[in-house]
């Protein structure tokens, strides 16, 4: 069942045209409508408590289609022996609408990686599974500003669709800010936005020529799922 989303994306990709080269593919945790072109790849990793590390690799396979894997573990740094995730996670996205001056770009994607178990948490968020996300960039003072809106569905058991939104703002000198808010509509009632819940996260980043991005992340600022924490994120865009 978890491969249903992948099959849909691959079928759509068979009739696609050209895609743009590398773009922002995430806010903090949530996906955007960014894509990488064939012959390029996007590598991303971030820390989580205690001494945990998540990383993912996605490559452009066909125009408009990118796919890859996610993995990670606990105690990757420090003195304790590492403990790895039980299995690899699947990540794929198909860009079926390119962004224009009047309309956002749109991506249909699949990601079955849930939030990693971490210290200080009282709740673990579900995987996005099949998702649809729209992104629109605007020229603004100091650098581009983009807004993002996404929806997701559990391909095994759909009860409520997930909904999130966010924005990122480029600043002079390669610096920038990003923020995202997960309404948690697909999560337990106790963490939903209409029950004083929802998950707010932010990021301060620096990037070099759109290829390397280093960020300080502030995750779960409202402490909905446990203690809020800071994380280090690194993204790299390269050629295969």
Short mmCIF file of C-alpha atoms in Angstrom, two decimals:
data_model
loop_
_atom_site.label_atom_id
_atom_site.label_comp_id
_atom_site.label_asym_id
_atom_site.label_seq_id
_atom_site.Cartn_x
_atom_site.Cartn_y
_atom_site.Cartn_z
CA UNK A 1 0.00 0.00 0.00
CA UNK A 2 2.81 2.46 0.79
CA UNK A 3 3.98 2.28 -2.84
CA UNK A 4 0.64 3.54 -4.20
CA UNK A 5 1.81 7.14 -4.03
CA UNK A 6 5.06 6.29 -5.84
CA UNK A 7 3.18 4.56 -8.66
CA UNK A 8 0.94 7.61 -9.16
CA UNK A 9 3.95 9.94 -9.32
CA UNK A 10 5.87 7.75 -11.78
CA UNK A 11 2.84 7.43 -14.06
CA UNK A 12 2.40 11.20 -14.20
CA UNK A 13 6.11 11.71 -14.84
CA UNK A 14 6.00 9.65 -18.03
CA UNK A 15 4.23 12.55 -19.82
CA UNK A 16 6.16 15.45 -18.30
CA UNK A 17 8.42 18.05 -19.88
CA UNK A 18 11.41 20.02 -18.68
CA UNK A 19 11.93 20.96 -15.03
CA UNK A 20 13.99 23.71 -13.54
CA UNK A 21 17.26 23.02 -11.75
CA UNK A 22 17.71 22.89 -7.99
CA UNK A 23 15.27 24.74 -5.74
CA UNK A 24 14.40 24.83 -2.07
CA UNK A 25 12.82 21.44 -1.31
CA UNK A 26 11.94 21.97 2.35
CA UNK A 27 11.01 24.61 4.88
CA UNK A 28 12.16 23.16 8.22
CA UNK A 29 10.55 19.72 8.13
CA UNK A 30 7.72 20.24 5.66
CA UNK A 31 8.20 19.89 1.88
CA UNK A 32 7.85 22.69 -0.65
CA UNK A 33 7.10 22.55 -4.38
CA UNK A 34 10.81 22.66 -5.20
CA UNK A 35 12.42 20.07 -7.49
CA UNK A 36 15.86 19.05 -8.78
CA UNK A 37 16.50 18.47 -12.47
CA UNK A 38 17.92 15.25 -13.95
CA UNK A 39 21.64 14.96 -13.26
CA UNK A 40 21.43 16.88 -9.97
CA UNK A 41 20.81 15.81 -6.39
CA UNK A 42 19.75 17.29 -3.07
CA UNK A 43 21.29 16.05 0.19
CA UNK A 44 19.82 17.17 3.49
CA UNK A 45 20.52 16.33 7.11
CA UNK A 46 19.54 17.63 10.52
CA UNK A 47 20.18 16.79 14.14
CA UNK A 48 17.66 15.94 16.87
CA UNK A 49 18.04 15.19 20.60
CA UNK A 50 19.93 13.42 21.87
CA UNK A 51 22.80 13.06 19.38
CA UNK A 52 20.37 11.94 16.67
CA UNK A 53 20.86 12.53 12.96
CA UNK A 54 18.40 12.31 10.05
CA UNK A 55 19.50 12.56 6.45
CA UNK A 56 17.95 12.19 3.02
CA UNK A 57 19.14 12.02 -0.57
CA UNK A 58 16.99 12.83 -3.61
CA UNK A 59 18.11 12.87 -7.23
CA UNK A 60 16.49 14.13 -10.41
CA UNK A 61 15.56 11.03 -12.42
CA UNK A 62 13.42 12.41 -15.23
CA UNK A 63 12.34 15.97 -15.98
CA UNK A 64 9.93 16.96 -13.17
CA UNK A 65 10.54 13.74 -11.20
CA UNK A 66 12.93 13.31 -8.26
CA UNK A 67 13.20 10.37 -5.87
CA UNK A 68 15.43 9.20 -3.07
CA UNK A 69 15.72 7.71 0.39
CA UNK A 70 15.81 8.84 4.00
CA UNK A 71 17.62 7.26 6.94
CA UNK A 72 19.16 8.12 10.29
CA UNK A 73 19.80 7.02 13.83
CA UNK A 74 20.51 7.90 17.45
CA UNK A 75 23.83 8.52 19.22
CA UNK A 76 25.53 9.22 15.89
CA UNK A 77 27.83 11.60 17.76
CA UNK A 78 28.97 11.30 21.36
CA UNK A 79 30.28 8.34 23.33
CA UNK A 80 27.40 5.84 23.13
CA UNK A 81 27.12 3.20 20.40
CA UNK A 82 25.01 4.29 17.41
CA UNK A 83 21.50 2.87 16.99
CA UNK A 84 20.06 3.08 13.47
CA UNK A 85 16.50 3.38 12.19
CA UNK A 86 14.78 0.08 11.46
CA UNK A 87 14.52 0.69 7.72
CA UNK A 88 14.98 3.16 4.88
CA UNK A 89 12.22 5.61 4.00
CA UNK A 90 10.98 6.44 0.51
CA UNK A 91 10.89 9.99 -0.82
CA UNK A 92 9.61 11.04 -4.26
CA UNK A 93 8.05 14.10 -5.85
CA UNK A 94 6.58 15.03 -9.22
CA UNK A 95 6.37 18.68 -10.28
CA UNK A 96 3.20 18.78 -12.38
CA UNK A 97 2.77 22.58 -12.51
CA UNK A 98 5.63 25.04 -12.94
CA UNK A 99 5.44 28.37 -11.18
CA UNK A 100 4.44 31.43 -13.23
CA UNK A 101 3.95 35.10 -12.39
CA UNK A 102 0.31 34.49 -11.59
CA UNK A 103 0.20 30.86 -10.39
CA UNK A 104 2.21 28.82 -7.87
CA UNK A 105 4.25 25.75 -8.65
CA UNK A 106 2.70 22.45 -7.51
CA UNK A 107 4.22 19.13 -6.50
CA UNK A 108 2.67 15.74 -5.83
CA UNK A 109 4.92 13.78 -3.52
CA UNK A 110 5.32 10.80 -1.25
CA UNK A 111 7.28 10.54 2.02
CA UNK A 112 6.68 7.73 4.52
CA UNK A 113 9.17 8.89 7.16
CA UNK A 114 7.55 9.81 10.51
CA UNK A 115 9.11 12.09 13.08
CA UNK A 116 12.04 10.37 14.76
CA UNK A 117 11.68 9.31 18.39
CA UNK A 118 13.59 11.89 20.43
CA UNK A 119 14.35 12.72 24.01
CA UNK A 120 12.03 15.23 25.64
CA UNK A 121 9.07 14.36 23.41
CA UNK A 122 5.57 13.34 24.44
CA UNK A 123 4.17 12.91 20.92
CA UNK A 124 5.58 11.62 17.62
CA UNK A 125 4.15 13.10 14.44
CA UNK A 126 3.06 10.84 11.60
CA UNK A 127 4.59 10.59 8.15
CA UNK A 128 3.16 12.80 5.41
CA UNK A 129 2.72 9.85 2.99
CA UNK A 130 0.99 11.18 -0.15
CA UNK A 131 1.08 14.99 -0.26
CA UNK A 132 0.27 17.97 -2.47
CA UNK A 133 2.08 21.27 -1.99
CA UNK A 134 1.95 24.69 -3.67
CA UNK A 135 4.73 27.30 -3.57
CA UNK A 136 4.80 30.88 -4.87
CA UNK A 137 7.78 33.25 -4.92
CA UNK A 138 7.60 37.04 -4.86
CA UNK A 139 10.20 39.74 -5.31
CA UNK A 140 10.62 41.76 -2.12
CA UNK A 141 13.04 44.13 -0.42
CA UNK A 142 16.32 42.39 0.43
CA UNK A 143 15.55 39.16 -1.44
CA UNK A 144 12.84 36.79 -2.57
CA UNK A 145 9.93 35.81 -0.35
CA UNK A 146 7.97 32.59 -0.86
CA UNK A 147 4.73 31.21 0.58
CA UNK A 148 3.88 27.51 0.78
CA UNK A 149 0.73 25.51 1.45
CA UNK A 150 0.42 21.75 1.60
CA UNK A 151 -2.02 18.90 2.24
CA UNK A 152 -1.31 15.23 2.92
CA UNK A 153 -3.16 11.92 3.14
CA UNK A 154 -2.34 8.60 4.78
CA UNK A 155 -2.46 6.03 1.96
CA UNK A 156 -3.27 3.22 4.42
CA UNK A 157 -5.99 4.79 6.51
CA UNK A 158 -7.31 8.28 5.76
CA UNK A 159 -9.17 9.82 8.69
CA UNK A 160 -8.27 13.52 8.34
CA UNK A 161 -6.04 15.18 5.78
CA UNK A 162 -2.90 16.88 7.06
CA UNK A 163 -2.51 20.62 6.41
CA UNK A 164 0.52 22.88 6.78
CA UNK A 165 1.70 26.29 5.64
CA UNK A 166 4.89 28.31 5.77
CA UNK A 167 7.08 30.99 4.27
CA UNK A 168 10.75 31.74 3.68
CA UNK A 169 12.46 35.10 3.20
CA UNK A 170 15.90 35.68 1.69
CA UNK A 171 18.01 38.43 3.29
CA UNK A 172 21.18 40.19 2.13
CA UNK A 173 24.50 38.36 2.44
CA UNK A 174 23.05 34.91 1.81
CA UNK A 175 21.11 34.87 5.08
CA UNK A 176 17.44 34.07 5.38
CA UNK A 177 14.53 33.06 7.57
CA UNK A 178 11.94 30.30 7.28
CA UNK A 179 8.88 29.41 9.35
CA UNK A 180 6.31 26.62 9.09
CA UNK A 181 3.11 25.71 10.91
CA UNK A 182 1.57 22.25 10.93
CA UNK A 183 -2.13 22.43 11.84
CA UNK A 184 -1.86 18.76 12.95
CA UNK A 185 -5.29 17.99 11.48
CA UNK A 186 -4.16 14.42 10.77
CA UNK A 187 -2.78 13.88 14.26
CA UNK A 188 -4.34 12.98 17.61
CA UNK A 189 -7.04 15.35 18.92
CA UNK A 190 -4.78 16.43 21.79
CA UNK A 191 -2.26 18.13 19.46
CA UNK A 192 -4.59 19.58 16.81
CA UNK A 193 -4.63 23.34 16.20
CA UNK A 194 -8.27 23.57 17.36
CA UNK A 195 -7.26 22.15 20.74
CA UNK A 196 -4.51 24.69 21.50
CA UNK A 197 -2.08 22.52 19.52
CA UNK A 198 -0.32 22.71 16.18
CA UNK A 199 3.42 22.59 15.54
CA UNK A 200 5.35 25.81 14.87
CA UNK A 201 9.02 25.67 13.81
CA UNK A 202 11.47 28.27 12.52
CA UNK A 203 14.90 28.50 10.96
CA UNK A 204 17.74 30.97 10.46
CA UNK A 205 19.99 30.01 7.58
CA UNK A 206 22.95 31.04 5.48
CA UNK A 207 23.46 29.75 1.95
CA UNK A 208 26.19 30.06 -0.66
CA UNK A 209 25.13 30.49 -4.29
CA UNK A 210 22.09 28.28 -3.74
CA UNK A 211 24.27 25.16 -3.36
CA UNK A 212 25.12 24.92 0.35
CA UNK A 213 22.73 25.87 3.11
CA UNK A 214 23.55 25.79 6.85
CA UNK A 215 20.72 26.45 9.28
CA UNK A 216 19.88 26.72 12.95
CA UNK A 217 16.39 25.31 13.49
CA UNK A 218 13.95 25.93 16.34
CA UNK A 219 11.61 22.95 16.39
CA UNK A 220 8.15 22.73 18.03
CA UNK A 221 8.27 26.23 19.49
CA UNK A 222 4.83 25.82 21.12
CA UNK A 223 6.02 22.62 22.87
CA UNK A 224 3.00 20.75 21.54
CA UNK A 225 4.86 17.46 21.21
CA UNK A 226 7.16 17.86 24.20
CA UNK A 227 10.18 20.03 24.85
CA UNK A 228 11.15 22.50 22.13
CA UNK A 229 14.67 22.04 20.83
CA UNK A 230 17.32 23.52 18.56
CA UNK A 231 18.79 21.58 15.65
CA UNK A 232 21.51 22.03 13.07
CA UNK A 233 20.55 21.55 9.43
CA UNK A 234 22.78 21.21 6.35
CA UNK A 235 21.62 21.03 2.72
CA UNK A 236 23.74 20.52 -0.37
CA UNK A 237 22.83 20.66 -4.05
CA UNK A 238 25.23 19.02 -6.48
CA UNK A 239 25.74 17.32 -9.83
CA UNK A 240 25.69 13.54 -10.29
#
